[in-house]
mmCIF file of C-alpha atoms in Angstrom:
data_model
loop_
_atom_site.group_PDB
_atom_site.id
_atom_site.type_symbol
_atom_site.label_atom_id
_atom_site.label_comp_id
_atom_site.label_asym_id
_atom_site.label_seq_id
_atom_site.Cartn_x
_atom_site.Cartn_y
_atom_site.Cartn_z
ATOM 1 C CA MET I 141 40.039 -23.716 78.728
ATOM 2 C CA THR I 142 39.658 -20.129 77.508
ATOM 3 C CA VAL I 143 42.507 -18.046 76.110
ATOM 4 C CA HIS I 144 42.187 -14.289 75.602
ATOM 5 C CA THR I 145 44.396 -13.010 72.782
ATOM 6 C CA ARG I 146 45.523 -9.450 72.144
ATOM 7 C CA GLY I 147 45.384 -9.682 68.375
ATOM 8 C CA ARG I 148 47.936 -11.319 66.103
ATOM 9 C CA GLY I 149 50.767 -12.997 67.988
ATOM 10 C CA LEU I 150 51.750 -15.902 70.209
ATOM 11 C CA VAL I 151 50.278 -16.558 73.668
ATOM 12 C CA ASP I 152 52.212 -18.961 75.915
ATOM 13 C CA ILE I 153 49.680 -21.468 77.325
ATOM 14 C CA THR I 154 52.205 -23.885 78.883
ATOM 15 C CA ALA I 155 51.362 -22.893 82.480
ATOM 16 C CA GLN I 156 47.601 -23.282 81.896
ATOM 17 C CA LEU I 157 48.227 -26.732 80.427
ATOM 18 C CA ARG I 158 50.342 -27.676 83.473
ATOM 19 C CA ASP I 159 47.453 -26.684 85.752
ATOM 20 C CA ALA I 160 45.073 -28.935 83.809
ATOM 21 C CA LEU I 161 47.472 -31.879 84.148
ATOM 22 C CA ASP I 162 48.051 -31.234 87.871
ATOM 23 C CA ARG I 163 44.299 -31.121 88.558
ATOM 24 C CA SER I 164 43.808 -34.448 86.754
ATOM 25 C CA GLY I 165 46.263 -36.291 88.988
ATOM 26 C CA LEU I 166 47.349 -38.406 85.992
ATOM 27 C CA GLN I 167 50.969 -39.569 85.865
ATOM 28 C CA ALA I 168 51.635 -40.917 82.367
ATOM 29 C CA GLY I 169 49.878 -40.617 79.023
ATOM 30 C CA LEU I 170 48.990 -38.201 76.251
ATOM 31 C CA ALA I 171 47.498 -34.707 76.300
ATOM 32 C CA THR I 172 45.723 -33.597 73.141
ATOM 33 C CA VAL I 173 45.391 -29.833 72.873
ATOM 34 C CA PHE I 174 42.813 -28.683 70.329
ATOM 35 C CA VAL I 175 41.597 -25.204 69.317
ATOM 36 C CA GLN I 176 37.991 -25.009 68.140
ATOM 37 C CA HIS I 177 38.671 -22.304 65.542
ATOM 38 C CA THR I 178 40.047 -22.037 61.999
ATOM 39 C CA SER I 179 41.819 -18.685 62.347
ATOM 40 C CA CYS I 180 44.272 -19.445 65.149
ATOM 41 C CA SER I 181 46.560 -22.420 65.744
ATOM 42 C CA LEU I 182 48.731 -24.302 68.226
ATOM 43 C CA ILE I 183 52.486 -24.646 67.953
ATOM 44 C CA ILE I 184 55.436 -25.677 70.050
ATOM 45 C CA GLY I 185 58.126 -23.012 69.854
ATOM 46 C CA GLU I 186 61.304 -21.754 71.410
ATOM 47 C CA ASN I 187 60.547 -20.154 74.788
ATOM 48 C CA ALA I 188 63.772 -18.258 75.567
ATOM 49 C CA ASP I 189 64.453 -15.467 73.074
ATOM 50 C CA PRO I 190 61.509 -13.138 72.223
ATOM 51 C CA THR I 191 63.027 -12.352 68.802
ATOM 52 C CA VAL I 192 62.160 -15.917 67.724
ATOM 53 C CA GLN I 193 58.498 -14.955 68.104
ATOM 54 C CA SER I 194 58.802 -11.651 66.249
ATOM 55 C CA ASP I 195 60.786 -13.357 63.455
ATOM 56 C CA LEU I 196 58.128 -16.089 63.156
ATOM 57 C CA GLU I 197 55.442 -13.423 62.909
ATOM 58 C CA ARG I 198 57.336 -11.453 60.260
ATOM 59 C CA PHE I 199 58.103 -14.563 58.223
ATOM 60 C CA PHE I 200 54.453 -15.646 58.125
ATOM 61 C CA ALA I 201 53.280 -12.089 57.349
ATOM 62 C CA ARG I 202 55.524 -12.155 54.279
ATOM 63 C CA LEU I 203 54.573 -15.729 53.295
ATOM 64 C CA VAL I 204 50.804 -15.131 53.532
ATOM 65 C CA VAL I 205 50.212 -11.473 52.670
ATOM 66 C CA ASP I 206 47.230 -9.659 54.192
ATOM 67 C CA GLY I 207 44.913 -8.287 51.525
ATOM 68 C CA ASP I 208 46.540 -10.356 48.757
ATOM 69 C CA PRO I 209 44.327 -9.873 45.655
ATOM 70 C CA LEU I 210 44.552 -13.667 45.139
ATOM 71 C CA PHE I 211 41.991 -14.093 47.928
ATOM 72 C CA GLU I 212 38.243 -13.923 47.281
ATOM 73 C CA HIS I 213 37.291 -14.630 50.895
ATOM 74 C CA ASP I 214 37.707 -11.254 52.635
ATOM 75 C CA ALA I 215 34.327 -10.730 54.324
ATOM 76 C CA GLU I 216 35.988 -10.047 57.675
ATOM 77 C CA GLY I 217 38.879 -7.988 56.312
ATOM 78 C CA PRO I 218 42.349 -8.349 54.770
ATOM 79 C CA ASP I 219 43.520 -10.689 57.581
ATOM 80 C CA ASP I 220 40.553 -13.079 57.192
ATOM 81 C CA MET I 221 41.807 -15.553 54.564
ATOM 82 C CA PRO I 222 45.477 -15.270 55.663
ATOM 83 C CA ALA I 223 44.332 -16.397 59.137
ATOM 84 C CA HIS I 224 42.742 -19.550 57.672
ATOM 85 C CA ILE I 225 45.873 -20.334 55.637
ATOM 86 C CA ARG I 226 48.223 -19.820 58.607
ATOM 87 C CA SER I 227 45.947 -22.084 60.642
ATOM 88 C CA VAL I 228 46.161 -24.844 58.011
ATOM 89 C CA LEU I 229 49.958 -24.459 57.725
ATOM 90 C CA THR I 230 50.555 -24.722 61.474
ATOM 91 C CA GLY I 231 47.653 -26.879 62.735
ATOM 92 C CA CYS I 232 44.929 -26.787 65.385
ATOM 93 C CA SER I 233 45.635 -30.095 67.163
ATOM 94 C CA LEU I 234 48.741 -30.983 69.163
ATOM 95 C CA GLY I 235 49.696 -34.177 71.010
ATOM 96 C CA VAL I 236 51.975 -33.718 74.023
ATOM 97 C CA PRO I 237 53.021 -36.791 76.056
ATOM 98 C CA PHE I 238 53.494 -36.689 79.840
ATOM 99 C CA HIS I 239 55.371 -38.917 82.301
ATOM 100 C CA GLY I 240 55.821 -38.701 86.062
ATOM 101 C CA GLY I 241 53.030 -36.116 86.139
ATOM 102 C CA ARG I 242 54.966 -33.702 83.877
ATOM 103 C CA TYR I 243 54.871 -32.919 80.173
ATOM 104 C CA SER I 244 57.776 -34.386 78.196
ATOM 105 C CA LEU I 245 58.663 -30.972 76.786
ATOM 106 C CA GLY I 246 62.294 -30.124 76.080
ATOM 107 C CA THR I 247 64.004 -27.350 78.029
ATOM 108 C CA TRP I 248 63.409 -24.738 75.307
ATOM 109 C CA GLN I 249 59.921 -25.848 74.276
ATOM 110 C CA GLY I 250 56.782 -23.903 75.111
ATOM 111 C CA VAL I 251 53.211 -24.481 73.889
ATOM 112 C CA TYR I 252 51.673 -21.439 72.201
ATOM 113 C CA LEU I 253 48.293 -20.454 70.882
ATOM 114 C CA TRP I 254 48.955 -18.406 67.764
ATOM 115 C CA GLU I 255 46.316 -15.770 67.118
ATOM 116 C CA HIS I 256 46.231 -15.029 63.382
ATOM 117 C CA ARG I 257 43.522 -12.343 63.376
ATOM 118 C CA ALA I 258 44.477 -8.692 63.875
ATOM 119 C CA GLU I 259 41.810 -8.127 66.546
ATOM 120 C CA PRO I 260 41.797 -9.649 70.068
ATOM 121 C CA HIS I 261 39.686 -12.825 70.415
ATOM 122 C CA ARG I 262 38.422 -15.192 73.065
ATOM 123 C CA ARG I 263 39.567 -18.687 72.035
ATOM 124 C CA HIS I 264 38.312 -22.067 73.231
ATOM 125 C CA VAL I 265 40.988 -24.673 73.815
ATOM 126 C CA ASN I 266 40.059 -28.267 74.530
ATOM 127 C CA VAL I 267 42.535 -30.350 76.586
ATOM 128 C CA THR I 268 41.920 -34.104 76.552
ATOM 129 C CA LEU I 269 44.072 -36.246 78.850
ATOM 130 C CA ILE I 270 44.391 -40.004 78.337
ATOM 131 C CA GLY I 271 46.525 -42.077 80.701
ATOM 132 C CA HIS I 272 46.786 -43.368 84.249
ATOM 133 C CA MET O 96 65.059 -42.816 72.016
ATOM 134 C CA THR O 97 68.156 -41.001 70.751
ATOM 135 C CA VAL O 98 68.741 -40.095 67.109
ATOM 136 C CA HIS O 99 72.130 -38.923 65.840
ATOM 137 C CA THR O 100 71.852 -36.630 62.834
ATOM 138 C CA ARG O 101 74.545 -35.739 60.311
ATOM 139 C CA GLY O 102 73.449 -32.141 59.844
ATOM 140 C CA ARG O 103 70.534 -30.912 57.745
ATOM 141 C CA GLY O 104 68.498 -33.709 56.200
ATOM 142 C CA LEU O 105 66.081 -36.549 56.841
ATOM 143 C CA VAL O 106 66.835 -39.560 59.054
ATOM 144 C CA ASP O 107 64.557 -42.586 58.655
ATOM 145 C CA ILE O 108 63.481 -43.665 62.173
ATOM 146 C CA THR O 109 60.803 -46.187 61.127
ATOM 147 C CA ALA O 110 62.878 -49.235 62.163
ATOM 148 C CA GLN O 111 63.671 -47.752 65.601
ATOM 149 C CA LEU O 112 59.959 -47.066 66.116
ATOM 150 C CA ARG O 113 59.135 -50.662 65.132
ATOM 151 C CA ASP O 114 61.567 -51.930 67.762
ATOM 152 C CA ALA O 115 59.857 -49.808 70.431
ATOM 153 C CA LEU O 116 56.455 -51.239 69.482
ATOM 154 C CA ASP O 117 57.758 -54.806 69.392
ATOM 155 C CA ARG O 118 59.321 -54.465 72.855
ATOM 156 C CA SER O 119 56.020 -53.154 74.278
ATOM 157 C CA GLY O 120 54.058 -56.230 73.179
ATOM 158 C CA LEU O 121 51.031 -53.990 72.479
ATOM 159 C CA GLN O 122 48.706 -54.984 69.627
ATOM 160 C CA ALA O 123 46.398 -52.038 68.918
ATOM 161 C CA GLY O 124 46.466 -48.354 69.768
ATOM 162 C CA LEU O 125 48.277 -45.100 69.134
ATOM 163 C CA ALA O 126 51.972 -44.209 69.133
ATOM 164 C CA THR O 127 52.806 -40.556 69.724
ATOM 165 C CA VAL O 128 56.271 -39.632 68.510
ATOM 166 C CA PHE O 129 57.571 -36.353 69.914
ATOM 167 C CA VAL O 130 60.896 -34.512 69.470
ATOM 168 C CA GLN O 131 62.007 -32.420 72.426
ATOM 169 C CA HIS O 132 63.601 -29.685 70.290
ATOM 170 C CA THR O 133 62.511 -26.644 68.294
ATOM 171 C CA SER O 134 65.022 -26.912 65.455
ATOM 172 C CA CYS O 135 64.179 -30.335 64.052
ATOM 173 C CA SER O 136 60.847 -31.969 63.255
ATOM 174 C CA LEU O 137 59.017 -35.196 62.486
ATOM 175 C CA ILE O 138 57.351 -35.976 59.181
ATOM 176 C CA ILE O 139 55.927 -38.908 57.299
ATOM 177 C CA GLY O 140 57.363 -38.999 53.802
ATOM 178 C CA GLU O 141 57.779 -41.101 50.701
ATOM 179 C CA ASN O 142 60.318 -43.865 51.381
ATOM 180 C CA ALA O 143 61.137 -45.169 47.890
ATOM 181 C CA ASP O 144 62.834 -42.519 45.732
ATOM 182 C CA PRO O 145 65.738 -40.587 47.319
ATOM 183 C CA THR O 146 65.091 -37.610 45.013
ATOM 184 C CA VAL O 147 61.898 -36.907 46.989
ATOM 185 C CA GLN O 148 64.119 -36.161 49.984
ATOM 186 C CA SER O 149 66.563 -33.949 48.080
ATOM 187 C CA ASP O 150 63.643 -32.077 46.444
ATOM 188 C CA LEU O 151 62.010 -31.525 49.854
ATOM 189 C CA GLU O 152 65.287 -30.167 51.186
ATOM 190 C CA ARG O 153 65.771 -27.834 48.226
ATOM 191 C CA PHE O 154 62.187 -26.584 48.372
ATOM 192 C CA PHE O 155 62.444 -25.711 52.073
ATOM 193 C CA ALA O 156 65.875 -24.103 51.603
ATOM 194 C CA ARG O 157 64.288 -21.775 49.046
ATOM 195 C CA LEU O 158 61.146 -21.158 51.134
ATOM 196 C CA VAL O 159 63.040 -20.316 54.333
ATOM 197 C CA VAL O 160 66.334 -18.756 53.282
ATOM 198 C CA ASP O 161 69.397 -19.129 55.545
ATOM 199 C CA GLY O 162 70.755 -15.765 56.617
ATOM 200 C CA ASP O 163 67.631 -13.887 55.442
ATOM 201 C CA PRO O 164 68.065 -10.279 56.692
ATOM 202 C CA LEU O 165 64.426 -10.448 57.869
ATOM 203 C CA PHE O 166 65.614 -12.505 60.860
ATOM 204 C CA GLU O 167 66.871 -10.872 64.055
ATOM 205 C CA HIS O 168 67.452 -14.174 65.849
ATOM 206 C CA ASP O 169 70.791 -15.408 64.483
ATOM 207 C CA ALA O 170 72.818 -16.049 67.653
ATOM 208 C CA GLU O 171 73.711 -19.569 66.488
ATOM 209 C CA GLY O 172 74.274 -18.694 62.828
ATOM 210 C CA PRO O 173 72.381 -18.199 59.560
ATOM 211 C CA ASP O 174 70.541 -21.559 59.924
ATOM 212 C CA ASP O 175 69.291 -20.779 63.463
ATOM 213 C CA MET O 176 65.983 -18.998 62.804
ATOM 214 C CA PRO O 177 65.251 -20.962 59.587
ATOM 215 C CA ALA O 178 65.465 -24.148 61.698
ATOM 216 C CA HIS O 179 62.789 -22.831 64.094
ATOM 217 C CA ILE O 180 60.506 -21.838 61.201
ATOM 218 C CA ARG O 181 60.902 -25.200 59.423
ATOM 219 C CA SER O 182 60.117 -26.896 62.732
ATOM 220 C CA VAL O 183 56.896 -24.881 63.139
ATOM 221 C CA LEU O 184 55.878 -25.546 59.514
ATOM 222 C CA THR O 185 56.354 -29.308 59.771
ATOM 223 C CA GLY O 186 55.701 -30.104 63.456
ATOM 224 C CA CYS O 187 57.363 -31.892 66.355
ATOM 225 C CA SER O 188 54.563 -34.299 67.342
ATOM 226 C CA LEU O 189 53.184 -37.161 65.261
ATOM 227 C CA GLY O 190 50.403 -39.663 65.967
ATOM 228 C CA VAL O 191 50.782 -43.057 64.288
ATOM 229 C CA PRO O 192 48.137 -45.748 64.906
ATOM 230 C CA PHE O 193 48.976 -49.450 65.134
ATOM 231 C CA HIS O 194 46.910 -52.644 64.748
ATOM 232 C CA GLY O 195 47.889 -56.310 64.964
ATOM 233 C CA GLY O 196 51.200 -55.244 66.478
ATOM 234 C CA ARG O 197 52.172 -53.222 63.369
ATOM 235 C CA TYR O 198 52.015 -49.535 62.484
ATOM 236 C CA SER O 199 49.207 -48.649 60.067
ATOM 237 C CA LEU O 200 51.663 -47.003 57.682
ATOM 238 C CA GLY O 201 51.006 -47.131 53.952
ATOM 239 C CA THR O 202 53.414 -49.002 51.679
ATOM 240 C CA TRP O 203 55.319 -45.849 50.710
ATOM 241 C CA GLN O 204 55.268 -44.130 54.093
ATOM 242 C CA GLY O 205 58.313 -43.790 56.329
ATOM 243 C CA VAL O 206 58.711 -41.794 59.540
ATOM 244 C CA TYR O 207 61.571 -39.304 59.430
ATOM 245 C CA LEU O 208 63.308 -37.006 61.861
ATOM 246 C CA TRP O 209 64.170 -33.881 59.901
ATOM 247 C CA GLU O 210 67.309 -32.149 61.136
ATOM 248 C CA HIS O 211 67.091 -28.462 60.234
ATOM 249 C CA ARG O 212 70.449 -27.331 61.645
ATOM 250 C CA ALA O 213 73.558 -27.456 59.446
ATOM 251 C CA GLU O 214 75.642 -29.235 62.119
ATOM 252 C CA PRO O 215 75.132 -32.819 63.377
ATOM 253 C CA HIS O 216 73.052 -33.097 66.583
ATOM 254 C CA ARG O 217 71.989 -35.662 69.143
ATOM 255 C CA ARG O 218 68.164 -35.526 69.256
ATOM 256 C CA HIS O 219 65.820 -36.870 71.928
ATOM 257 C CA VAL O 220 62.694 -38.552 70.627
ATOM 258 C CA ASN O 221 59.922 -39.563 73.012
ATOM 259 C CA VAL O 222 57.705 -42.493 71.966
ATOM 260 C CA THR O 223 54.488 -42.897 73.977
ATOM 261 C CA LEU O 224 52.374 -45.981 73.289
ATOM 262 C CA ILE O 225 48.724 -46.175 74.366
ATOM 263 C CA GLY O 226 46.686 -49.307 73.677
ATOM 264 C CA HIS O 227 46.301 -52.961 74.591
ATOM 265 C CA MET W 110 37.536 -46.017 55.656
ATOM 266 C CA THR W 111 37.820 -45.323 51.929
ATOM 267 C CA VAL W 112 37.563 -41.867 50.371
ATOM 268 C CA HIS W 113 37.160 -41.361 46.636
ATOM 269 C CA THR W 114 38.600 -38.063 45.431
ATOM 270 C CA ARG W 115 37.865 -36.214 42.192
ATOM 271 C CA GLY W 116 41.373 -34.909 41.690
ATOM 272 C CA ARG W 117 42.980 -31.971 43.448
ATOM 273 C CA GLY W 118 40.765 -30.408 46.101
ATOM 274 C CA LEU W 119 39.181 -30.838 49.516
ATOM 275 C CA VAL W 120 36.735 -33.627 50.410
ATOM 276 C CA ASP W 121 34.669 -33.127 53.570
ATOM 277 C CA ILE W 122 34.931 -36.366 55.605
ATOM 278 C CA THR W 123 33.294 -35.064 58.820
ATOM 279 C CA ALA W 124 30.069 -37.068 58.317
ATOM 280 C CA GLN W 125 31.983 -40.316 57.657
ATOM 281 C CA LEU W 126 34.013 -39.723 60.829
ATOM 282 C CA ARG W 127 30.784 -39.142 62.812
ATOM 283 C CA ASP W 128 29.456 -42.484 61.573
ATOM 284 C CA ALA W 129 32.604 -44.248 62.783
ATOM 285 C CA LEU W 130 32.248 -42.674 66.231
ATOM 286 C CA ASP W 131 28.531 -43.494 66.440
ATOM 287 C CA ARG W 132 29.163 -47.139 65.537
ATOM 288 C CA SER W 133 31.821 -47.428 68.255
ATOM 289 C CA GLY W 134 29.440 -46.372 71.024
ATOM 290 C CA LEU W 135 32.325 -44.549 72.761
ATOM 291 C CA GLN W 136 31.512 -41.392 74.716
ATOM 292 C CA ALA W 137 34.808 -39.638 75.521
ATOM 293 C CA GLY W 138 38.331 -39.884 74.179
ATOM 294 C CA LEU W 139 40.519 -39.242 71.167
ATOM 295 C CA ALA W 140 40.075 -40.044 67.484
ATOM 296 C CA THR W 141 43.238 -40.256 65.415
ATOM 297 C CA VAL W 142 42.601 -39.861 61.694
ATOM 298 C CA PHE W 143 45.477 -41.026 59.509
ATOM 299 C CA VAL W 144 45.893 -41.177 55.710
ATOM 300 C CA GLN W 145 48.123 -43.957 54.409
ATOM 301 C CA HIS W 146 49.543 -41.903 51.529
ATOM 302 C CA THR W 147 52.186 -39.228 50.959
ATOM 303 C CA SER W 148 50.384 -37.228 48.274
ATOM 304 C CA CYS W 149 47.223 -36.222 50.113
ATOM 305 C CA SER W 150 46.694 -34.847 53.617
ATOM 306 C CA LEU W 151 44.195 -34.147 56.396
ATOM 307 C CA ILE W 152 43.264 -30.692 57.595
ATOM 308 C CA ILE W 153 40.631 -28.975 59.685
ATOM 309 C CA GLY W 154 39.190 -26.039 57.774
ATOM 310 C CA GLU W 155 36.360 -23.542 57.645
ATOM 311 C CA ASN W 156 33.153 -25.289 56.550
ATOM 312 C CA ALA W 157 30.843 -22.394 55.675
ATOM 313 C CA ASP W 158 32.144 -20.368 52.715
ATOM 314 C CA PRO W 159 33.304 -22.340 49.633
ATOM 315 C CA THR W 160 35.666 -19.506 48.628
ATOM 316 C CA VAL W 161 37.864 -20.434 51.606
ATOM 317 C CA GLN W 162 38.514 -23.751 49.858
ATOM 318 C CA SER W 163 39.229 -22.225 46.448
ATOM 319 C CA ASP W 164 41.518 -19.607 48.054
ATOM 320 C CA LEU W 165 43.412 -22.346 49.936
ATOM 321 C CA GLU W 166 43.849 -24.254 46.702
ATOM 322 C CA ARG W 167 45.078 -21.187 44.797
ATOM 323 C CA PHE W 168 47.470 -20.206 47.578
ATOM 324 C CA PHE W 169 49.090 -23.641 47.693
ATOM 325 C CA ALA W 170 49.257 -23.839 43.877
ATOM 326 C CA ARG W 171 51.280 -20.612 43.932
ATOM 327 C CA LEU W 172 53.431 -21.681 46.914
ATOM 328 C CA VAL W 173 54.334 -25.095 45.461
ATOM 329 C CA VAL W 174 54.366 -24.702 41.686
ATOM 330 C CA ASP W 175 53.529 -27.717 39.491
ATOM 331 C CA GLY W 176 56.383 -28.553 37.152
ATOM 332 C CA ASP W 177 58.864 -26.324 39.012
ATOM 333 C CA PRO W 178 62.286 -27.070 37.429
ATOM 334 C CA LEU W 179 63.666 -27.258 41.005
ATOM 335 C CA PHE W 180 62.134 -30.734 41.297
ATOM 336 C CA GLU W 181 63.972 -33.846 40.103
ATOM 337 C CA HIS W 182 61.210 -36.230 41.187
ATOM 338 C CA ASP W 183 58.600 -36.008 38.406
ATOM 339 C CA ALA W 184 58.099 -39.660 37.416
ATOM 340 C CA GLU W 185 54.321 -39.332 37.773
ATOM 341 C CA GLY W 186 54.034 -35.860 36.257
ATOM 342 C CA PRO W 187 54.322 -32.161 37.161
ATOM 343 C CA ASP W 188 51.995 -32.557 40.206
ATOM 344 C CA ASP W 189 54.007 -35.488 41.671
ATOM 345 C CA MET W 190 56.591 -33.707 43.858
ATOM 346 C CA PRO W 191 54.276 -30.766 44.683
ATOM 347 C CA ALA W 192 51.821 -33.329 46.113
ATOM 348 C CA HIS W 193 54.523 -34.704 48.455
ATOM 349 C CA ILE W 194 55.494 -31.197 49.601
ATOM 350 C CA ARG W 195 51.873 -30.141 50.228
ATOM 351 C CA SER W 196 51.413 -33.356 52.205
ATOM 352 C CA VAL W 197 54.447 -32.577 54.401
ATOM 353 C CA LEU W 198 53.299 -28.964 54.915
ATOM 354 C CA THR W 199 49.787 -29.930 55.996
ATOM 355 C CA GLY W 200 50.191 -33.376 57.583
ATOM 356 C CA CYS W 201 48.721 -36.865 57.312
ATOM 357 C CA SER W 202 47.726 -37.452 60.955
ATOM 358 C CA LEU W 203 45.108 -35.555 62.928
ATOM 359 C CA GLY W 204 43.951 -35.910 66.549
ATOM 360 C CA VAL W 205 40.332 -34.948 67.209
ATOM 361 C CA PRO W 206 38.941 -35.274 70.778
ATOM 362 C CA PHE W 207 35.329 -36.291 71.501
ATOM 363 C CA HIS W 208 33.051 -35.898 74.528
ATOM 364 C CA GLY W 209 29.442 -36.933 75.115
ATOM 365 C CA GLY W 210 29.649 -39.081 71.993
ATOM 366 C CA ARG W 211 30.396 -36.050 69.768
ATOM 367 C CA TYR W 212 33.583 -34.581 68.305
ATOM 368 C CA SER W 213 34.755 -31.398 70.039
ATOM 369 C CA LEU W 214 34.831 -29.502 66.744
ATOM 370 C CA GLY W 215 34.010 -25.796 66.697
ATOM 371 C CA THR W 216 30.931 -24.571 64.829
ATOM 372 C CA TRP W 217 32.905 -23.644 61.707
ATOM 373 C CA GLN W 218 35.319 -26.586 61.708
ATOM 374 C CA GLY W 219 35.140 -29.462 59.248
ATOM 375 C CA VAL W 220 37.604 -32.308 58.706
ATOM 376 C CA TYR W 221 38.868 -32.560 55.131
ATOM 377 C CA LEU W 222 40.947 -34.962 53.113
ATOM 378 C CA TRP W 223 43.013 -32.820 50.754
ATOM 379 C CA GLU W 224 43.791 -34.551 47.476
ATOM 380 C CA HIS W 225 46.996 -33.056 46.076
ATOM 381 C CA ARG W 226 47.209 -35.081 42.862
ATOM 382 C CA ALA W 227 45.488 -33.843 39.696
ATOM 383 C CA GLU W 228 43.833 -37.206 38.998
ATOM 384 C CA PRO W 229 41.057 -38.837 41.094
ATOM 385 C CA HIS W 230 42.299 -41.373 43.657
ATOM 386 C CA ARG W 231 40.970 -43.958 46.086
ATOM 387 C CA ARG W 232 42.424 -43.047 49.510
ATOM 388 C CA HIS W 233 42.669 -45.193 52.631
ATOM 389 C CA VAL W 234 41.893 -43.390 55.873
ATOM 390 C CA ASN W 235 42.508 -45.097 59.204
ATOM 391 C CA VAL W 236 40.363 -43.985 62.152
ATOM 392 C CA THR W 237 41.594 -45.109 65.590
ATOM 393 C CA LEU W 238 39.335 -44.403 68.571
ATOM 394 C CA ILE W 239 40.667 -44.499 72.143
ATOM 395 C CA GLY W 240 38.349 -43.811 75.061
ATOM 396 C CA HIS W 241 35.401 -45.161 77.012
#
């Protein structure tokens, strides 16, 4: 699965994940979603109010400051090392169960790829389905 | 599985998870524990000294401050957005392997649902067992 | 699987995980890597530039300060409670998919055990493979 990001921010990939499950025909089991990068991550977040997403972004920007002189690794710019740290804090692998051919997500849960780099990127997402 | 919380804090769900595994009769495989909410989370923590839990709580209360003016999303109160951030930082999905009909937890590991809202809640926890 | 650490820092366990997969003979599925401790963790990080690792370490040392008077739990020293908090922030369970007999890791991804205690430790890592 390929996800095109528009620079730093959350991209809702729930619909793409639903398509993958539908195509598989599987009814019950576990989906493992995995990003093959160390500067973006996968989270489950609130899908109703857009200010949750902007607040998340602002909180993490304050927690892990771009261009912080603490960081030696800045070959790709001031957002380089912060992207790696945000990725470690939020994770690149996510297990989502499914039953009756549908993900067991709560009403307000969406699955997001979180781009941590300032520039747009093309991200590879691996979806592995185990079940019957 | 339903977990009743008493407001912010950790609830040990290890025994409930053991019951689910026992009822399944499965011997070896993977349990995926998943909370269907974005304002609580699942962690594995130290199960011996209660001060570990109070220290965790105090650390996170200082890291993600209730009522921080940075947050726009406060429809449900000063603990609303902090609950979402804590949930993203600690995760809502947990994979726990089992062998010989028992979870492969270390001696000092317990599985906890972490309620991040100030008020008590009724939380839905999905346990998916894959194995033989 | 046993991992010997040399005190605080990252230990690359990717090669050991590859051995486990090779020995299994499995081609496609999911590996769940799980540490049976609450004072170390598992992450996927950048495997090319060593300054990423030293920056990660410095960032977390500043985020979770050893000997912080906030912490009551210090029976094993100033790095005791910080190790538990780092473990909760970064996680002790990791799902890594594999296909064609190889992990679906990106080019720059390595799997690391992160020792959070100052002293060297012997850590137990459980690797559970599900697939065919």
